CSV table of C-alpha atoms and ligand atoms in Angstrom, one decimal:
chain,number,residue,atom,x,y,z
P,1,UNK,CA,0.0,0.0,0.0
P,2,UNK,CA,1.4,3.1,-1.2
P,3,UNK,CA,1.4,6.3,0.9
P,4,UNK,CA,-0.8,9.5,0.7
P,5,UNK,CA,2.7,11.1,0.2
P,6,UNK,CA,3.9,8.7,-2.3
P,7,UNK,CA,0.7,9.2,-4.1
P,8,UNK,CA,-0.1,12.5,-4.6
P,9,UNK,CA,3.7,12.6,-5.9
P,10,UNK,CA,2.7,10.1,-8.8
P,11,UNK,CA,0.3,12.2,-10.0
P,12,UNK,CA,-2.7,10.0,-8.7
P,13,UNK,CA,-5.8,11.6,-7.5
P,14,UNK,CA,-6.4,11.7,-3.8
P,15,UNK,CA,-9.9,12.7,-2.3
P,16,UNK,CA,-10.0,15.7,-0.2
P,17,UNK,CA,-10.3,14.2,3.4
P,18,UNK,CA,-6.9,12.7,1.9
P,19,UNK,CA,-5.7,16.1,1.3
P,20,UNK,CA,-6.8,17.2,4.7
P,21,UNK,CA,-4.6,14.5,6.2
P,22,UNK,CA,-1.5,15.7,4.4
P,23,UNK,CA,-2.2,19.2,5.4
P,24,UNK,CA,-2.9,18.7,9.2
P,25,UNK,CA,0.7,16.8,8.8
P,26,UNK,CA,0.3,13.0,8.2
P,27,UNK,CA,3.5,11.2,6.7
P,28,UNK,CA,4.9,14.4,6.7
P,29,UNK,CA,8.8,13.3,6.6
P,30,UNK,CA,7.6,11.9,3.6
P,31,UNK,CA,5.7,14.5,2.0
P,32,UNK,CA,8.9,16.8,2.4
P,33,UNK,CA,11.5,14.1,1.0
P,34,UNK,CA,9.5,13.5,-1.6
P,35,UNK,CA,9.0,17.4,-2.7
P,36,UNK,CA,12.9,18.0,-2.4
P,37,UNK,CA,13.5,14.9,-4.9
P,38,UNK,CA,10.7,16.1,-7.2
P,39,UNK,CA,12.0,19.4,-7.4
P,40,UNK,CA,15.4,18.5,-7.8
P,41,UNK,CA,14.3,16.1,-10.7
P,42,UNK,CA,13.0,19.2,-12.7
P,43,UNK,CA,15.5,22.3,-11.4
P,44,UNK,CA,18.2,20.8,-9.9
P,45,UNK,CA,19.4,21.8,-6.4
P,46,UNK,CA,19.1,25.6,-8.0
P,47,UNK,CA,17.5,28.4,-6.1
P,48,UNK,CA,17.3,31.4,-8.2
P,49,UNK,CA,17.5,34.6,-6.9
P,50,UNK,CA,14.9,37.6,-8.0
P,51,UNK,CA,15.8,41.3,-7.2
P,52,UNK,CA,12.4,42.9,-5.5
P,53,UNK,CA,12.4,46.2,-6.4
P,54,UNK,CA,9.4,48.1,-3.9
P,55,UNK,CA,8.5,50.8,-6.1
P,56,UNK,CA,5.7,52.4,-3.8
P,57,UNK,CA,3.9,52.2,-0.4
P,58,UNK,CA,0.8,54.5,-2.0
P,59,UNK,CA,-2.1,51.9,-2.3
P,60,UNK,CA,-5.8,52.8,-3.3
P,61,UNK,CA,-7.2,49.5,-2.0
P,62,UNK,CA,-7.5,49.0,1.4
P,63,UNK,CA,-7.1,45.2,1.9
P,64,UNK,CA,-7.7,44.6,5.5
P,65,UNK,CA,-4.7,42.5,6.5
P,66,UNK,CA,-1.8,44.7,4.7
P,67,UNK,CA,0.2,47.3,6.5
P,68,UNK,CA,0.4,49.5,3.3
P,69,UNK,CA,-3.4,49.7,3.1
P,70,UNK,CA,-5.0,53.0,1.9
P,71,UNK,CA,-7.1,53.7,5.3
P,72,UNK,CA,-3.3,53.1,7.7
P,73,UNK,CA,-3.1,56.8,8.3
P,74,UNK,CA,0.4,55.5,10.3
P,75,UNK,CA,2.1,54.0,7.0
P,76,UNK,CA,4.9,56.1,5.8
P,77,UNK,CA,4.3,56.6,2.1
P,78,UNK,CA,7.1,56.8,-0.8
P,79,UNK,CA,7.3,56.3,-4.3
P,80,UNK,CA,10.8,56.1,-6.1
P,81,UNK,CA,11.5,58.0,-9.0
P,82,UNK,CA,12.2,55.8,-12.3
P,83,UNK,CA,16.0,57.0,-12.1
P,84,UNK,CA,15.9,55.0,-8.5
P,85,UNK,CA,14.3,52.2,-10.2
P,86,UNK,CA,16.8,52.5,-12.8
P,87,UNK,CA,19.2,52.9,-10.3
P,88,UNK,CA,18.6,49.7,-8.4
P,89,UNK,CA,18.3,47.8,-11.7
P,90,UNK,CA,21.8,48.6,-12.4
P,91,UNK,CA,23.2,47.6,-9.1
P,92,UNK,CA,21.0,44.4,-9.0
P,93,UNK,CA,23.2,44.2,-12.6
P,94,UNK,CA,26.5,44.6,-11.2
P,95,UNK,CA,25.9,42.1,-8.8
P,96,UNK,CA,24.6,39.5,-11.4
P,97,UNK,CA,20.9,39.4,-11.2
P,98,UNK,CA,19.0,38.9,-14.2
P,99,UNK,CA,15.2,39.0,-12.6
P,100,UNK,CA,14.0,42.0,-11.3
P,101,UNK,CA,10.4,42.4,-9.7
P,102,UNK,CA,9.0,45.2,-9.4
P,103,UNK,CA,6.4,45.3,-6.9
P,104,UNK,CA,4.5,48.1,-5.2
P,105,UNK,CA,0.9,48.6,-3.8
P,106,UNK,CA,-1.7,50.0,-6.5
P,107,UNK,CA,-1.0,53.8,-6.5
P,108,UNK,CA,-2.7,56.1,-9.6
P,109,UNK,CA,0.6,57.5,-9.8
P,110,UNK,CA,2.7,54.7,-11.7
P,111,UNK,CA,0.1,55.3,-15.0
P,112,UNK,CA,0.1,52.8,-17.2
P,113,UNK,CA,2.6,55.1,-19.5
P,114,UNK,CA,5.0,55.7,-16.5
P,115,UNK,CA,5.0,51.6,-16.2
P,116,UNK,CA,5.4,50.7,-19.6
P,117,UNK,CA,8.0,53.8,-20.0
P,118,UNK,CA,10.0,52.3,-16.6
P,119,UNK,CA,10.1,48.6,-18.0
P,120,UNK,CA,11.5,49.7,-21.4
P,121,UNK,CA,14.2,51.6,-19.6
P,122,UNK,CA,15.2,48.6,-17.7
P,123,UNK,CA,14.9,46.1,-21.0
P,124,UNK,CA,17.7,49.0,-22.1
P,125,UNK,CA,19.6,48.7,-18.9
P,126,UNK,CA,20.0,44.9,-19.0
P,127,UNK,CA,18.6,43.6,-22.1
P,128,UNK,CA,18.3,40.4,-21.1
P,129,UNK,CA,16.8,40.7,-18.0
P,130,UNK,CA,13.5,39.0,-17.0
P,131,UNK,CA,11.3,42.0,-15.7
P,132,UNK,CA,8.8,40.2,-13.5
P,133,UNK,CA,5.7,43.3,-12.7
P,134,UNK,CA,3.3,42.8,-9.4
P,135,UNK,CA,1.6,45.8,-9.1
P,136,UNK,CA,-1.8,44.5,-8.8
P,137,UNK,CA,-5.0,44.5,-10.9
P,138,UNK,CA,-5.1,46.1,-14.0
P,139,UNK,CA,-6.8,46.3,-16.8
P,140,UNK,CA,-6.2,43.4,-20.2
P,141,UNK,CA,-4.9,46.1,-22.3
P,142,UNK,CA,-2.7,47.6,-19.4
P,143,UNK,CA,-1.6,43.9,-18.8
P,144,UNK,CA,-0.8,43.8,-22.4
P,145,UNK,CA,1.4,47.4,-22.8
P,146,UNK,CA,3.5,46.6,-20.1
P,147,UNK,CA,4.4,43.1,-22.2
P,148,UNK,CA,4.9,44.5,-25.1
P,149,UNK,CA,7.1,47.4,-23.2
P,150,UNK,CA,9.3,44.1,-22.2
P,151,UNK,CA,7.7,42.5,-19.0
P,152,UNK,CA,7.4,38.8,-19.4
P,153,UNK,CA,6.2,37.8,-15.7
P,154,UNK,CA,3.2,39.1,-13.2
P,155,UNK,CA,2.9,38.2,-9.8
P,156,UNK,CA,-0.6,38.6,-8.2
P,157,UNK,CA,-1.6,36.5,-5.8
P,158,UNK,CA,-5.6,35.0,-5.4
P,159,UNK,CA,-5.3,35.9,-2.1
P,160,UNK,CA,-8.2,32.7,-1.1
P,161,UNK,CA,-10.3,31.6,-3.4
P,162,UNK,CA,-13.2,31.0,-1.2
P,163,UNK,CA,-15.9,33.7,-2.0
P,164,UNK,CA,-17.0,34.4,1.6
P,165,UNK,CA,-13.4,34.2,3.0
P,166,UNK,CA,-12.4,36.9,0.3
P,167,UNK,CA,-15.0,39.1,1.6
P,168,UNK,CA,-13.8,38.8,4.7
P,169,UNK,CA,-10.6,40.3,3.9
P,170,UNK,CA,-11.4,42.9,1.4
P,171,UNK,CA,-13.6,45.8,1.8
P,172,UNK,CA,-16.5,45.6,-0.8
P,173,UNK,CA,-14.5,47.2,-3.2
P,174,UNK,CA,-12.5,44.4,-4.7
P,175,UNK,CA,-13.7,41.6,-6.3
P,176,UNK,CA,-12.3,37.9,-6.3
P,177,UNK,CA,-14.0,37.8,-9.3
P,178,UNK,CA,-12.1,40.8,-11.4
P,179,UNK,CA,-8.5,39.0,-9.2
P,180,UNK,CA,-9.3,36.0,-11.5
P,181,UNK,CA,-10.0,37.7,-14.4
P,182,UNK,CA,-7.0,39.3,-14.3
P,183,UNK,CA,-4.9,36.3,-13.6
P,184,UNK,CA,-6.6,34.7,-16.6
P,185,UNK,CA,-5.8,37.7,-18.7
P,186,UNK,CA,-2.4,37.6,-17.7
P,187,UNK,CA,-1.9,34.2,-18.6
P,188,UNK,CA,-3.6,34.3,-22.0
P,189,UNK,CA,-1.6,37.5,-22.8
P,190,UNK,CA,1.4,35.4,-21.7
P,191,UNK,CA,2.8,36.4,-19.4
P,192,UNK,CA,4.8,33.4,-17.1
P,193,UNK,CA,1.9,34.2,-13.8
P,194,UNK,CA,2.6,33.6,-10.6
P,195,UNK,CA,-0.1,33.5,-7.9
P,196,UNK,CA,-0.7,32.1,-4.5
P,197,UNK,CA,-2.3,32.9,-1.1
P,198,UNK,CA,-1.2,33.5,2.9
P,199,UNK,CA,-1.3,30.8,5.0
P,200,UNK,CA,-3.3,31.0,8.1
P,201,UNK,CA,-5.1,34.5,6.4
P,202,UNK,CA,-7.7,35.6,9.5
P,203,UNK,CA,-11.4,33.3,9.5
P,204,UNK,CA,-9.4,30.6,7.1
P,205,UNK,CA,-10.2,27.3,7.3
P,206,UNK,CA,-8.5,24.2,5.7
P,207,UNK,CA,-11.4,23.9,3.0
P,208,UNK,CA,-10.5,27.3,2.1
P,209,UNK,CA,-6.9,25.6,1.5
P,210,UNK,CA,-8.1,22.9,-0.3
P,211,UNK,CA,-10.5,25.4,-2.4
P,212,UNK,CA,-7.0,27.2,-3.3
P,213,UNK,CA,-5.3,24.3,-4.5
P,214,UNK,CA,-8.3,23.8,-6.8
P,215,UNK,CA,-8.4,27.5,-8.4
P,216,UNK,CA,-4.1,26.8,-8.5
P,217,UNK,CA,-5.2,23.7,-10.8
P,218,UNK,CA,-7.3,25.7,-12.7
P,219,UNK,CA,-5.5,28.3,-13.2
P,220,UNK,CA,-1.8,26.3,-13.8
P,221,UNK,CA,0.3,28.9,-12.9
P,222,UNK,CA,4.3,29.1,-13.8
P,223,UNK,CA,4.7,30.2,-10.3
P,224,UNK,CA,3.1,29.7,-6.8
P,225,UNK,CA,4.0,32.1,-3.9
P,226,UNK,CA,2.5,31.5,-0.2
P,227,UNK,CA,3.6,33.0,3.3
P,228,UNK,CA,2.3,33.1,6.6
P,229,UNK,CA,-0.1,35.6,7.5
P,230,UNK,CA,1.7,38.0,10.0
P,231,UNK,CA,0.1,40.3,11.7
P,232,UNK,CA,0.6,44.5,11.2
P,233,UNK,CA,-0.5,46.3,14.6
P,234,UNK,CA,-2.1,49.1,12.9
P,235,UNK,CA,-4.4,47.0,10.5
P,236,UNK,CA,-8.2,45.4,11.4
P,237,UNK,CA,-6.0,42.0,11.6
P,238,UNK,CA,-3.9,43.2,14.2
P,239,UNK,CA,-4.8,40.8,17.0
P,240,UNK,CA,-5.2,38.1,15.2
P,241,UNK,CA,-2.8,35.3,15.4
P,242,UNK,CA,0.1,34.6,13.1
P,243,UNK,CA,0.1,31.9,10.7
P,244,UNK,CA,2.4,28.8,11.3
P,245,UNK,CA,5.7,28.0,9.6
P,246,UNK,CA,4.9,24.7,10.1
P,247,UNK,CA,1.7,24.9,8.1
P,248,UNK,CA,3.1,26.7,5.6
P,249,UNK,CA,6.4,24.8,4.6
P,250,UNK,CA,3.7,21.8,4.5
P,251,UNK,CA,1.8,23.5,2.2
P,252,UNK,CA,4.5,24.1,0.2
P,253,UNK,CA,6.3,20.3,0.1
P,254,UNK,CA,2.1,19.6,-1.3
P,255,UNK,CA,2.3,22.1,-3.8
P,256,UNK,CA,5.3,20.8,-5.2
P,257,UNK,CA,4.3,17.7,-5.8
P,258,UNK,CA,1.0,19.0,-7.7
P,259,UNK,CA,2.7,21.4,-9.7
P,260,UNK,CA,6.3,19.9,-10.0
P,261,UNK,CA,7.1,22.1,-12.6
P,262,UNK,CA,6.2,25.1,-11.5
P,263,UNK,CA,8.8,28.0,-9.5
P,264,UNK,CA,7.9,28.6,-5.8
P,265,UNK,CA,9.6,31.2,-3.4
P,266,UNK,CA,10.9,30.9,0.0
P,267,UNK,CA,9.2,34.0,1.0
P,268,UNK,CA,10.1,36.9,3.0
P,269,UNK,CA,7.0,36.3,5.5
P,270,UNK,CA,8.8,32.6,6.3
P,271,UNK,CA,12.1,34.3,7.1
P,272,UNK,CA,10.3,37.1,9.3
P,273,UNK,CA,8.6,34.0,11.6
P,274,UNK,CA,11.1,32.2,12.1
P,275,UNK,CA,15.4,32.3,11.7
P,276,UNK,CA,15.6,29.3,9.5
P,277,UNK,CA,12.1,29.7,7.8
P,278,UNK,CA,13.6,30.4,4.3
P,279,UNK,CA,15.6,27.2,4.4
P,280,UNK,CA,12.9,25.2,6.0
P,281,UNK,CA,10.8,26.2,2.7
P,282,UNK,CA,13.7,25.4,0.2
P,283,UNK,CA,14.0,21.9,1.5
P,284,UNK,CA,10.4,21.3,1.2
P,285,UNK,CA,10.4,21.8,-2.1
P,286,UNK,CA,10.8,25.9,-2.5
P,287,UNK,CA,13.6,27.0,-5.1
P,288,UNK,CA,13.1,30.8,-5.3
P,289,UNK,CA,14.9,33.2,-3.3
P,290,UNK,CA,14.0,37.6,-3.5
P,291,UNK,CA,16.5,39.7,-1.6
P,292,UNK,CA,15.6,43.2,-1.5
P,293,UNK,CA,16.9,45.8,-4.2
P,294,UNK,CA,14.8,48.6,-3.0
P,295,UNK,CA,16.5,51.4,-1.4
P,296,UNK,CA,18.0,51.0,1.9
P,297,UNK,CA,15.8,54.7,2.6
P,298,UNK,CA,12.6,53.2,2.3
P,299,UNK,CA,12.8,49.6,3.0
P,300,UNK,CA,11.3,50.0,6.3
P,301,UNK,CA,8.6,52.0,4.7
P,302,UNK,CA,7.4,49.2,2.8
P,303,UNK,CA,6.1,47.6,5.8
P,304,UNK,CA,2.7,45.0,5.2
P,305,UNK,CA,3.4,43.4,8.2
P,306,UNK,CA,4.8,43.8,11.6
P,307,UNK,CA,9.1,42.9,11.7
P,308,UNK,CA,9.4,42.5,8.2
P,309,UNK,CA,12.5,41.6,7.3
P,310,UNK,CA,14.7,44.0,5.0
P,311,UNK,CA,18.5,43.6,5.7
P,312,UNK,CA,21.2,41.0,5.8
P,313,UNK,CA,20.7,38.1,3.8
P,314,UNK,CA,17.4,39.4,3.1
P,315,UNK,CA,18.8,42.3,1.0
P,316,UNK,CA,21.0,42.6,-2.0
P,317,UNK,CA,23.5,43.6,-0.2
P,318,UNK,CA,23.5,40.4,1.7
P,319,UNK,CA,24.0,38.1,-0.9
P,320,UNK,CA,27.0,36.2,0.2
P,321,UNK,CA,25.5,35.3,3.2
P,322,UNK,CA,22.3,34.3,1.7
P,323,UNK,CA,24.6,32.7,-0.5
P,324,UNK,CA,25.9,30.5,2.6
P,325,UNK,CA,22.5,30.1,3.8
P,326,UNK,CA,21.4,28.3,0.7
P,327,UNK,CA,24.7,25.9,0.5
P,328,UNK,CA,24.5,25.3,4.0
P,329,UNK,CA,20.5,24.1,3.6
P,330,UNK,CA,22.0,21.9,0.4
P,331,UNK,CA,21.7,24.1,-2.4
P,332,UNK,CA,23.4,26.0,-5.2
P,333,UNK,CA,22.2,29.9,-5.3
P,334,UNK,CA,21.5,30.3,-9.4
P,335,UNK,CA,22.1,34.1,-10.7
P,336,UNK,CA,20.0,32.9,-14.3
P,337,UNK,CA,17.2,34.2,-15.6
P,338,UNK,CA,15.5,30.8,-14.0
P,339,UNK,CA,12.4,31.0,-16.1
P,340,UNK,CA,9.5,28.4,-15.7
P,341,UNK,CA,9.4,24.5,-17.1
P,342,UNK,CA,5.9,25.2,-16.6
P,343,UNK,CA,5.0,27.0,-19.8
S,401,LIG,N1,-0.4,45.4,-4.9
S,401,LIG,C1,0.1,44.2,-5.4
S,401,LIG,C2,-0.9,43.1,-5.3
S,401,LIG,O1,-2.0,43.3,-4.8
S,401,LIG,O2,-0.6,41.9,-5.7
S,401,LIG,C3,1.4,43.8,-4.8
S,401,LIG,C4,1.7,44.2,-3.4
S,401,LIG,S1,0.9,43.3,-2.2
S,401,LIG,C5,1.3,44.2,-0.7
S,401,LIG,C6,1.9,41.8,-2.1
S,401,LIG,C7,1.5,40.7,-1.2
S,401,LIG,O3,1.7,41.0,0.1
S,401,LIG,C8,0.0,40.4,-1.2
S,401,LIG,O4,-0.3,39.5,-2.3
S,401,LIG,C9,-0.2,39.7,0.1
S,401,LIG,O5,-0.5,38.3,0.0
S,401,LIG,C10,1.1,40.0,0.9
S,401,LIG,N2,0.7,40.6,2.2
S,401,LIG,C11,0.1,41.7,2.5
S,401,LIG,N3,-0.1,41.8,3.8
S,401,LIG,C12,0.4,40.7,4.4
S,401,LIG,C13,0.5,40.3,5.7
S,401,LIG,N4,0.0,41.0,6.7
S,401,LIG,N5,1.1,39.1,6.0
S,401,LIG,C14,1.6,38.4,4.9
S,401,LIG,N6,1.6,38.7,3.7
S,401,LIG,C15,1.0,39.9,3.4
């Protein structure tokens, strides 16, 4: 008798109070072994290394869990010029990146002229970078100007795909419905799309998690990003309780093994919970790494959640050390492009 573990990494299909098990932790040694052999049978023991860009702390939506939400009369606000973006693309350059993501909460400023004019400066700067946008929901024929300016990847996360849990985190305002449509826009456009969810989100239950699995399936995206929920004091969410580590490297050994193919970040949010969060994602299966290119003036200011972390191997700067970080867990740190097997 083969194992739920064993299973689900042969492709077979396993009911949901089987998928329940695996997430509440059964043959979880397992589940993780299984995700580190998977993903090194498709990417090797590479974990490629993106250089996040912030670009602005100016959002118009008001999403009730994030620190940089439009109603936190406490966040700091800044926007960088596009020389400062330009700026950080050419250090991330002289270091040896070739990804750059620029993210940044939805502010009216960055038109969709200023975008498309910022990512055809940077295809000039380093023509053969990947320029990977997450700026948030946008309109198809936005989507498409910034891809023909250059951009090639889009991160924007579901967030839950559970209708009623969605509601609960967004004021009435947003729509899962138009975050879908732009995910499937993006993807038909063709873009490589990454999307993804927090773990342990405020009101989420597991069927929520098994509900996101089944839009990730739907959706078959080149790139899955999940983090724990933390916590920002002057949000709604506040008080609520942190997500678990535990929970979320689990999640990510599972989603691994569904989408073997596809590129999956040790995120910030795991490093901010705990010291060896990052590495407990990579060896469950995680093989994406983003150190922080923004500039060291603002970093703080980009602040979704409480403690976020924003210097030593978490930044640029850092890079030999994350560089250690990621031999020590068993791993090579990969400077390439790293695009997708998933497309
Ligand atoms: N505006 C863009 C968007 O909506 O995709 C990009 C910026 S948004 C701040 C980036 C991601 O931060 C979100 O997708 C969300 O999952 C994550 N985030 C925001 N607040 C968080 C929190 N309190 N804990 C963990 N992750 C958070």
């Amino acid at each position: 008798m083969k194992s739920l573990a064993e299973r689900l990494c042969r492709g077979d299909n396993i009911s949901d109070v089987e998928l329940i098990s695996l997430i509440n932790g059964k043959d979880e040694e397992e589940l993780i072994h299984l995700s580190d052999k998977v993903r090194r049978s498709y990417y090797g023991d590479k974990v490629f290394i993106r250089g996040l860009i912030e670009i602005s702390s100016y959002c118009k939506n008001d999403c009730l869990y994030c620190g940089i939400r439009a109603s936190n009369k406490e966040a700091s606000r800044y926007r960088l010029t596009a020389e400062e973006i330009i700026a950080c693309v050419k250090k991330g350059a002289e270091l040896g990146f070739s990804t750059f993501v620029l993210q940044g909460g939805e502010d009216p400023y960055f038109t969709d002229l200023r975008i498309c004019k910022i990512v055809e400066k940077i295809k000039e700067a380093a023509p053969d970078a990947a320029v990977t946008l997450s700026l948030g929901e946008k309109s198809r024929n936005a989507y498409k100007m910034y891809f023909d300016a250059g951009a090639c990847r889009y991160l924007l996360r579901h967030e839950t795909a559970d209708l009623e849990h969605y509601r609960k985190l967004h004021p009435d305002s947003m729509s899962l419905e138009n975050r879908k449509r732009c995910l499937f826009d993006l993807k038909e456009i063709g873009y490589q799309v990454g999307s993804g969810f927090m773990v342990g989100s405020p009101y989420q239950t597991i069927e929520n998690l098994l509900e996101d699995i089944k839009f990730l399936k739907e959706l078959d995206p080149a790139m899955i990003g999940i983090g724990p929920f933390v916590p920002h004091k002057d949000t709604p969410f506040g008080e609520f309780s942190q997500g678990s580590v535990e929970l979320t490297v689990r999640m990510i050994a599972i989603l691994r093994l569904i989408f073997p193919k596809a590129l999956i970040p040790a995120t910030t949010a795991l490093g901010t919970l705990s010291p060896d969060g990052r590495e407990k994602g990579l060896m469950a299966g995680a093989n994406v790494v983003m150190p922080n290119l923004s500039p060291v003036m603002v970093r703080k200011k980009y602040n979704l959640y409480d403690n976020k972390l924003a210097t030593g191997a978490e930044s640029a700067e850092g890079l030999r050390l994350l560089e250690d970080k990621i031999r020590n867990a068993g791993y090579v740190m990969s400077m390439e492009r790293g695009d997708s097997l998933a497309v």
